[in-house]
Amino acid sequence: MVLNLFTRQFGHCSPISSVMIEVRELTKTYSDLRRGQFVAVDGISFHAQPGEIFGLLGPNGAGKTTVLRVLSTILCPTAGRVRVNGFDVLTQPDLVRYQIGFVSANTAVYDRMTAWELVEYFGRLYGVETNTLRERMENLFCKLQMDEIRDLLGAKMSTGMKQKVSIARALIHDPPVVIFDEATSGLDVLVARALLDTIGELREQGKCVIFSTHIMREVERLCDRIAIMYRGHILSEGTLHELLESHQQSDFEELFFRLISEHDQQHAAAGIST
Ligand SMILES: Nc1ncnc2c1ncn2[C@@H]1O[C@H](COP(=O)(O)OP(=O)(O)OP(=O)(O)O)[C@@H](O)[C@H]1O
Ligand SMILES: [Mg+2]
């Protein structure tokens, strides 16, 4: 209901804010039987703009997915403020959901729906008007080279095919923000490359793309700005050039390892368990 009202009121989801993603002092704590109160994200801040690919780079357990789940309103922040296109994730979650398309390595594709049915279903759920929906679907199926899987059931799709359907599903309401969480995981090099090309095109269209990965090559190739995340903290943030220059490094992989080992050393010296 709220979603449909929003569509009627705003028509489409064009940017109304020049800072598309605003994360301020975000903390997320989980209650865990083994670890008790566990701080997965510890007071991080960053922002991202339309027409920009912002990379969250970090090893397993760094807190990337947690941040992205807060951004997409799946999780509530424990502290801090998060806004998407000017809307607050805590007080305006329905409006935030309209701003975002979310693609992860394990976005569900329903076994008993064809590619076409699934994308259409999500388009309707977002209240996209019938003619616009049809036009967008034709464009997306053509662009993502999905025409041959139009009538294929989810149960019969390969990982790469499912990923394409997930992308079409994430873009069907034309959101200004598209989030990719480890989206190339499980894809062969050809499909992964095609996905990275698609992400580049989204930037050209003015979308704000948030791209999380632990693969440095992807970040180097794709991202305009990068935040290096480790154990719930952002260790450094900037363009690739800025990161290398400010830490006097010429190699990104070396810089990544150096930042992590410095963080561990500082915490060990301070007697903090990391
Ligand atoms: N539901 C949960 N309950 C308790 N702890 C959780 C939960 N979800 C995540 N965590 C913990 O929070 C930390 C950050 O996890 P998160 O999934 O955000 O990391 P990530 O950077 O996405 O890692 P990966 O690269 O493996 O996907 C980890 O220590 C994880 O065990
Ligand atoms: Mg993750």
PDB file of N, CA and C in Angstrom, residues 43-119:
ATOM      1  N   GLY A  43      30.864   1.884  13.931  1.00  0.00           N
ATOM      2  CA  GLY A  43      30.914   3.347  13.766  1.00  0.00           C
ATOM      3  C   GLY A  43      31.496   3.817  12.440  1.00  0.00           C
ATOM      4  N   ILE A  44      31.086   3.187  11.332  1.00  0.00           N
ATOM      5  CA  ILE A  44      31.672   3.586  10.035  1.00  0.00           C
ATOM      6  C   ILE A  44      30.845   4.688   9.355  1.00  0.00           C
ATOM      7  N   SER A  45      31.523   5.482   8.565  1.00  0.00           N
ATOM      8  CA  SER A  45      30.872   6.550   7.792  1.00  0.00           C
ATOM      9  C   SER A  45      31.388   6.528   6.357  1.00  0.00           C
ATOM     10  N   PHE A  46      30.486   6.713   5.420  1.00  0.00           N
ATOM     11  CA  PHE A  46      30.880   6.947   4.020  1.00  0.00           C
ATOM     12  C   PHE A  46      29.691   7.519   3.268  1.00  0.00           C
ATOM     13  N   HIS A  47      29.947   8.007   2.067  1.00  0.00           N
ATOM     14  CA  HIS A  47      28.837   8.456   1.240  1.00  0.00           C
ATOM     15  C   HIS A  47      29.113   8.072  -0.207  1.00  0.00           C
ATOM     16  N   ALA A  48      28.066   8.031  -1.006  1.00  0.00           N
ATOM     17  CA  ALA A  48      28.234   7.721  -2.433  1.00  0.00           C
ATOM     18  C   ALA A  48      27.250   8.555  -3.236  1.00  0.00           C
ATOM     19  N   GLN A  49      27.642   8.829  -4.478  1.00  0.00           N
ATOM     20  CA  GLN A  49      26.876   9.771  -5.310  1.00  0.00           C
ATOM     21  C   GLN A  49      26.298   9.096  -6.552  1.00  0.00           C
ATOM     22  N   PRO A  50      25.347   9.756  -7.204  1.00  0.00           N
ATOM     23  CA  PRO A  50      24.853   9.231  -8.481  1.00  0.00           C
ATOM     24  C   PRO A  50      26.003   9.185  -9.494  1.00  0.00           C
ATOM     25  N   GLY A  51      25.995   8.181 -10.367  1.00  0.00           N
ATOM     26  CA  GLY A  51      27.031   8.066 -11.393  1.00  0.00           C
ATOM     27  C   GLY A  51      28.369   7.619 -10.846  1.00  0.00           C
ATOM     28  N   GLU A  52      28.333   6.964  -9.695  1.00  0.00           N
ATOM     29  CA  GLU A  52      29.583   6.539  -9.049  1.00  0.00           C
ATOM     30  C   GLU A  52      29.471   5.064  -8.651  1.00  0.00           C
ATOM     31  N   ILE A  53      30.582   4.345  -8.806  1.00  0.00           N
ATOM     32  CA  ILE A  53      30.635   2.978  -8.271  1.00  0.00           C
ATOM     33  C   ILE A  53      31.501   3.029  -7.018  1.00  0.00           C
ATOM     34  N   PHE A  54      30.864   2.756  -5.893  1.00  0.00           N
ATOM     35  CA  PHE A  54      31.566   2.795  -4.612  1.00  0.00           C
ATOM     36  C   PHE A  54      31.837   1.359  -4.182  1.00  0.00           C
ATOM     37  N   GLY A  55      33.102   1.035  -3.963  1.00  0.00           N
ATOM     38  CA  GLY A  55      33.478  -0.338  -3.634  1.00  0.00           C
ATOM     39  C   GLY A  55      33.692  -0.537  -2.148  1.00  0.00           C
ATOM     40  N   LEU A  56      33.105  -1.623  -1.622  1.00  0.00           N
ATOM     41  CA  LEU A  56      33.414  -2.036  -0.249  1.00  0.00           C
ATOM     42  C   LEU A  56      34.286  -3.275  -0.391  1.00  0.00           C
ATOM     43  N   LEU A  57      35.551  -3.120  -0.075  1.00  0.00           N
ATOM     44  CA  LEU A  57      36.488  -4.238  -0.230  1.00  0.00           C
ATOM     45  C   LEU A  57      36.889  -4.726   1.154  1.00  0.00           C
ATOM     46  N   GLY A  58      36.768  -6.037   1.382  1.00  0.00           N
ATOM     47  CA  GLY A  58      37.176  -6.552   2.690  1.00  0.00           C
ATOM     48  C   GLY A  58      37.160  -8.058   2.701  1.00  0.00           C
ATOM     49  N   PRO A  59      37.938  -8.647   3.605  1.00  0.00           N
ATOM     50  CA  PRO A  59      37.970 -10.107   3.681  1.00  0.00           C
ATOM     51  C   PRO A  59      36.686 -10.662   4.297  1.00  0.00           C
ATOM     52  N   ASN A  60      36.547 -11.976   4.347  1.00  0.00           N
ATOM     53  CA  ASN A  60      35.373 -12.612   4.954  1.00  0.00           C
ATOM     54  C   ASN A  60      35.177 -12.086   6.372  1.00  0.00           C
ATOM     55  N   GLY A  61      33.939 -11.769   6.702  1.00  0.00           N
ATOM     56  CA  GLY A  61      33.620 -11.339   8.066  1.00  0.00           C
ATOM     57  C   GLY A  61      33.913  -9.876   8.342  1.00  0.00           C
ATOM     58  N   ALA A  62      34.316  -9.110   7.316  1.00  0.00           N
ATOM     59  CA  ALA A  62      34.663  -7.693   7.529  1.00  0.00           C
ATOM     60  C   ALA A  62      33.445  -6.862   7.938  1.00  0.00           C
ATOM     61  N   GLY A  63      32.248  -7.292   7.498  1.00  0.00           N
ATOM     62  CA  GLY A  63      31.031  -6.535   7.828  1.00  0.00           C
ATOM     63  C   GLY A  63      30.348  -5.952   6.593  1.00  0.00           C
ATOM     64  N   LYS A  64      30.804  -6.339   5.403  1.00  0.00           N
ATOM     65  CA  LYS A  64      30.266  -5.770   4.158  1.00  0.00           C
ATOM     66  C   LYS A  64      28.761  -6.059   4.013  1.00  0.00           C
ATOM     67  N   THR A  65      28.407  -7.338   4.111  1.00  0.00           N
ATOM     68  CA  THR A  65      26.995  -7.706   3.926  1.00  0.00           C
ATOM     69  C   THR A  65      26.127  -7.050   4.992  1.00  0.00           C
ATOM     70  N   THR A  66      26.646  -6.943   6.206  1.00  0.00           N
ATOM     71  CA  THR A  66      25.888  -6.303   7.276  1.00  0.00           C
ATOM     72  C   THR A  66      25.562  -4.860   6.885  1.00  0.00           C
ATOM     73  N   VAL A  67      26.558  -4.124   6.383  1.00  0.00           N
ATOM     74  CA  VAL A  67      26.330  -2.733   5.959  1.00  0.00           C
ATOM     75  C   VAL A  67      25.265  -2.688   4.855  1.00  0.00           C
ATOM     76  N   LEU A  68      25.396  -3.584   3.889  1.00  0.00           N
ATOM     77  CA  LEU A  68      24.480  -3.561   2.740  1.00  0.00           C
ATOM     78  C   LEU A  68      23.061  -3.953   3.156  1.00  0.00           C
ATOM     79  N   ARG A  69      22.960  -4.831   4.159  1.00  0.00           N
ATOM     80  CA  ARG A  69      21.625  -5.206   4.658  1.00  0.00           C
ATOM     81  C   ARG A  69      20.979  -4.061   5.423  1.00  0.00           C
ATOM     82  N   VAL A  70      21.793  -3.263   6.087  1.00  0.00           N
ATOM     83  CA  VAL A  70      21.231  -2.081   6.758  1.00  0.00           C
ATOM     84  C   VAL A  70      20.759  -1.083   5.688  1.00  0.00           C
ATOM     85  N   LEU A  71      21.606  -0.889   4.661  1.00  0.00           N
ATOM     86  CA  LEU A  71      21.238   0.041   3.581  1.00  0.00           C
ATOM     87  C   LEU A  71      19.919  -0.353   2.929  1.00  0.00           C
ATOM     88  N   SER A  72      19.697  -1.653   2.791  1.00  0.00           N
ATOM     89  CA  SER A  72      18.495  -2.097   2.077  1.00  0.00           C
ATOM     90  C   SER A  72      17.351  -2.411   3.032  1.00  0.00           C
ATOM     91  N   THR A  73      17.487  -2.010   4.296  1.00  0.00           N
ATOM     92  CA  THR A  73      16.440  -2.087   5.343  1.00  0.00           C
ATOM     93  C   THR A  73      16.124  -3.509   5.808  1.00  0.00           C
ATOM     94  N   ILE A  74      16.969  -4.466   5.446  1.00  0.00           N
ATOM     95  CA  ILE A  74      16.743  -5.846   5.935  1.00  0.00           C
ATOM     96  C   ILE A  74      17.112  -5.903   7.422  1.00  0.00           C
ATOM     97  N   LEU A  75      18.133  -5.122   7.807  1.00  0.00           N
ATOM     98  CA  LEU A  75      18.542  -5.028   9.212  1.00  0.00           C
ATOM     99  C   LEU A  75      18.403  -3.580   9.684  1.00  0.00           C
ATOM    100  N   CYS A  76      18.111  -3.411  10.976  1.00  0.00           N
ATOM    101  CA  CYS A  76      18.080  -2.054  11.552  1.00  0.00           C
ATOM    102  C   CYS A  76      19.451  -1.711  12.122  1.00  0.00           C
ATOM    103  N   PRO A  77      19.880  -0.457  11.967  1.00  0.00           N
ATOM    104  CA  PRO A  77      21.154  -0.088  12.595  1.00  0.00           C
ATOM    105  C   PRO A  77      21.026  -0.110  14.120  1.00  0.00           C
ATOM    106  N   THR A  78      22.110  -0.457  14.802  1.00  0.00           N
ATOM    107  CA  THR A  78      22.115  -0.374  16.268  1.00  0.00           C
ATOM    108  C   THR A  78      22.322   1.088  16.664  1.00  0.00           C
ATOM    109  N   ALA A  79      23.177   1.779  15.944  1.00  0.00           N
ATOM    110  CA  ALA A  79      23.406   3.219  16.166  1.00  0.00           C
ATOM    111  C   ALA A  79      23.855   3.840  14.853  1.00  0.00           C
ATOM    112  N   GLY A  80      23.712   5.168  14.791  1.00  0.00           N
ATOM    113  CA  GLY A  80      24.150   5.886  13.597  1.00  0.00           C
ATOM    114  C   GLY A  80      22.981   6.194  12.682  1.00  0.00           C
ATOM    115  N   ARG A  81      23.309   6.894  11.601  1.00  0.00           N
ATOM    116  CA  ARG A  81      22.252   7.313  10.680  1.00  0.00           C
ATOM    117  C   ARG A  81      22.571   6.855   9.257  1.00  0.00           C
ATOM    118  N   VAL A  82      21.564   6.311   8.580  1.00  0.00           N
ATOM    119  CA  VAL A  82      21.747   5.860   7.197  1.00  0.00           C
ATOM    120  C   VAL A  82      20.606   6.413   6.367  1.00  0.00           C
ATOM    121  N   ARG A  83      20.965   7.127   5.293  1.00  0.00           N
ATOM    122  CA  ARG A  83      19.951   7.672   4.384  1.00  0.00           C
ATOM    123  C   ARG A  83      20.246   7.225   2.963  1.00  0.00           C
ATOM    124  N   VAL A  84      19.177   6.965   2.227  1.00  0.00           N
ATOM    125  CA  VAL A  84      19.288   6.590   0.817  1.00  0.00           C
ATOM    126  C   VAL A  84      18.413   7.551   0.030  1.00  0.00           C
ATOM    127  N   ASN A  85      19.038   8.302  -0.853  1.00  0.00           N
ATOM    128  CA  ASN A  85      18.338   9.332  -1.634  1.00  0.00           C
ATOM    129  C   ASN A  85      17.522  10.255  -0.734  1.00  0.00           C
ATOM    130  N   GLY A  86      18.062  10.536   0.442  1.00  0.00           N
ATOM    131  CA  GLY A  86      17.403  11.452   1.371  1.00  0.00           C
ATOM    132  C   GLY A  86      16.434  10.775   2.339  1.00  0.00           C
ATOM    133  N   PHE A  87      16.137   9.501   2.127  1.00  0.00           N
ATOM    134  CA  PHE A  87      15.180   8.798   2.997  1.00  0.00           C
ATOM    135  C   PHE A  87      15.925   7.998   4.069  1.00  0.00           C
ATOM    136  N   ASP A  88      15.368   8.031   5.276  1.00  0.00           N
ATOM    137  CA  ASP A  88      16.035   7.398   6.418  1.00  0.00           C
ATOM    138  C   ASP A  88      15.619   5.920   6.529  1.00  0.00           C
ATOM    139  N   VAL A  89      16.604   5.033   6.705  1.00  0.00           N
ATOM    140  CA  VAL A  89      16.282   3.595   6.725  1.00  0.00           C
ATOM    141  C   VAL A  89      15.426   3.203   7.927  1.00  0.00           C
ATOM    142  N   LEU A  90      15.535   3.962   9.014  1.00  0.00           N
ATOM    143  CA  LEU A  90      14.766   3.603  10.211  1.00  0.00           C
ATOM    144  C   LEU A  90      13.342   4.144  10.162  1.00  0.00           C
ATOM    145  N   THR A  91      13.211   5.392   9.713  1.00  0.00           N
ATOM    146  CA  THR A  91      11.880   6.021   9.777  1.00  0.00           C
ATOM    147  C   THR A  91      11.118   5.955   8.445  1.00  0.00           C
ATOM    148  N   GLN A  92      11.834   5.701   7.329  1.00  0.00           N
ATOM    149  CA  GLN A  92      11.147   5.645   6.028  1.00  0.00           C
ATOM    150  C   GLN A  92      11.551   4.398   5.224  1.00  0.00           C
ATOM    151  N   PRO A  93      11.515   3.216   5.850  1.00  0.00           N
ATOM    152  CA  PRO A  93      12.027   2.020   5.182  1.00  0.00           C
ATOM    153  C   PRO A  93      11.315   1.687   3.871  1.00  0.00           C
ATOM    154  N   ASP A  94      10.008   1.925   3.783  1.00  0.00           N
ATOM    155  CA  ASP A  94       9.288   1.603   2.548  1.00  0.00           C
ATOM    156  C   ASP A  94       9.790   2.458   1.383  1.00  0.00           C
ATOM    157  N   LEU A  95      10.049   3.725   1.671  1.00  0.00           N
ATOM    158  CA  LEU A  95      10.541   4.612   0.617  1.00  0.00           C
ATOM    159  C   LEU A  95      11.969   4.239   0.229  1.00  0.00           C
ATOM    160  N   VAL A  96      12.760   3.844   1.223  1.00  0.00           N
ATOM    161  CA  VAL A  96      14.150   3.440   0.935  1.00  0.00           C
ATOM    162  C   VAL A  96      14.156   2.241  -0.009  1.00  0.00           C
ATOM    163  N   ARG A  97      13.244   1.288   0.219  1.00  0.00           N
ATOM    164  CA  ARG A  97      13.227   0.074  -0.615  1.00  0.00           C
ATOM    165  C   ARG A  97      13.002   0.403  -2.083  1.00  0.00           C
ATOM    166  N   TYR A  98      12.267   1.459  -2.357  1.00  0.00           N
ATOM    167  CA  TYR A  98      12.048   1.871  -3.741  1.00  0.00           C
ATOM    168  C   TYR A  98      13.300   2.408  -4.419  1.00  0.00           C
ATOM    169  N   GLN A  99      14.245   2.872  -3.608  1.00  0.00           N
ATOM    170  CA  GLN A  99      15.456   3.500  -4.152  1.00  0.00           C
ATOM    171  C   GLN A  99      16.502   2.463  -4.542  1.00  0.00           C
ATOM    172  N   ILE A 100      16.270   1.204  -4.104  1.00  0.00           N
ATOM    173  CA  ILE A 100      17.359   0.226  -4.162  1.00  0.00           C
ATOM    174  C   ILE A 100      17.000  -1.020  -4.951  1.00  0.00           C
ATOM    175  N   GLY A 101      17.970  -1.489  -5.746  1.00  0.00           N
ATOM    176  CA  GLY A 101      17.909  -2.834  -6.303  1.00  0.00           C
ATOM    177  C   GLY A 101      19.065  -3.601  -5.692  1.00  0.00           C
ATOM    178  N   PHE A 102      18.809  -4.807  -5.229  1.00  0.00           N
ATOM    179  CA  PHE A 102      19.835  -5.559  -4.480  1.00  0.00           C
ATOM    180  C   PHE A 102      20.148  -6.850  -5.224  1.00  0.00           C
ATOM    181  N   VAL A 103      21.415  -7.048  -5.539  1.00  0.00           N
ATOM    182  CA  VAL A 103      21.842  -8.292  -6.194  1.00  0.00           C
ATOM    183  C   VAL A 103      22.922  -8.929  -5.339  1.00  0.00           C
ATOM    184  N   SER A 104      22.703 -10.179  -4.935  1.00  0.00           N
ATOM    185  CA  SER A 104      23.779 -10.882  -4.223  1.00  0.00           C
ATOM    186  C   SER A 104      24.001 -12.208  -4.926  1.00  0.00           C
ATOM    187  N   ALA A 105      24.971 -12.965  -4.431  1.00  0.00           N
ATOM    188  CA  ALA A 105      25.278 -14.237  -5.091  1.00  0.00           C
ATOM    189  C   ALA A 105      24.162 -15.250  -4.856  1.00  0.00           C
ATOM    190  N   ASN A 106      23.333 -15.015  -3.837  1.00  0.00           N
ATOM    191  CA  ASN A 106      22.285 -16.010  -3.559  1.00  0.00           C
ATOM    192  C   ASN A 106      20.880 -15.422  -3.499  1.00  0.00           C
ATOM    193  N   THR A 107      20.626 -14.427  -4.374  1.00  0.00           N
ATOM    194  CA  THR A 107      19.260 -13.904  -4.481  1.00  0.00           C
ATOM    195  C   THR A 107      18.366 -15.031  -5.022  1.00  0.00           C
ATOM    196  N   ALA A 108      17.213 -15.216  -4.384  1.00  0.00           N
ATOM    197  CA  ALA A 108      16.368 -16.350  -4.761  1.00  0.00           C
ATOM    198  C   ALA A 108      15.724 -16.166  -6.132  1.00  0.00           C
ATOM    199  N   VAL A 109      15.743 -17.242  -6.914  1.00  0.00           N
ATOM    200  CA  VAL A 109      14.973 -17.307  -8.153  1.00  0.00           C
ATOM    201  C   VAL A 109      14.002 -18.473  -7.943  1.00  0.00           C
ATOM    202  N   TYR A 110      12.718 -18.211  -8.130  1.00  0.00           N
ATOM    203  CA  TYR A 110      11.744 -19.248  -7.793  1.00  0.00           C
ATOM    204  C   TYR A 110      11.748 -20.374  -8.829  1.00  0.00           C
ATOM    205  N   ASP A 111      11.799 -21.604  -8.326  1.00  0.00           N
ATOM    206  CA  ASP A 111      11.883 -22.787  -9.193  1.00  0.00           C
ATOM    207  C   ASP A 111      10.739 -22.866 -10.199  1.00  0.00           C
ATOM    208  N   ARG A 112       9.542 -22.471  -9.755  1.00  0.00           N
ATOM    209  CA  ARG A 112       8.357 -22.704 -10.596  1.00  0.00           C
ATOM    210  C   ARG A 112       7.955 -21.498 -11.436  1.00  0.00           C
ATOM    211  N   MET A 113       8.799 -20.473 -11.449  1.00  0.00           N
ATOM    212  CA  MET A 113       8.508 -19.324 -12.320  1.00  0.00           C
ATOM    213  C   MET A 113       9.537 -19.265 -13.439  1.00  0.00           C
ATOM    214  N   THR A 114       9.107 -18.845 -14.619  1.00  0.00           N
ATOM    215  CA  THR A 114      10.061 -18.620 -15.702  1.00  0.00           C
ATOM    216  C   THR A 114      10.749 -17.270 -15.445  1.00  0.00           C
ATOM    217  N   ALA A 115      11.819 -17.037 -16.190  1.00  0.00           N
ATOM    218  CA  ALA A 115      12.543 -15.769 -16.048  1.00  0.00           C
ATOM    219  C   ALA A 115      11.588 -14.599 -16.266  1.00  0.00           C
ATOM    220  N   TRP A 116      10.788 -14.700 -17.316  1.00  0.00           N
ATOM    221  CA  TRP A 116       9.871 -13.605 -17.667  1.00  0.00           C
ATOM    222  C   TRP A 116       8.842 -13.383 -16.557  1.00  0.00           C
ATOM    223  N   GLU A 117       8.275 -14.487 -16.064  1.00  0.00           N
ATOM    224  CA  GLU A 117       7.242 -14.385 -15.013  1.00  0.00           C
ATOM    225  C   GLU A 117       7.805 -13.754 -13.739  1.00  0.00           C
ATOM    226  N   LEU A 118       9.034 -14.143 -13.401  1.00  0.00           N
ATOM    227  CA  LEU A 118       9.599 -13.648 -12.144  1.00  0.00           C
ATOM    228  C   LEU A 118       9.863 -12.138 -12.195  1.00  0.00           C
ATOM    229  N   VAL A 119      10.452 -11.698 -13.301  1.00  0.00           N
ATOM    230  CA  VAL A 119      10.757 -10.262 -13.417  1.00  0.00           C
ATOM    231  C   VAL A 119       9.450  -9.458 -13.472  1.00  0.00           C
TER     232      VAL A 119
END
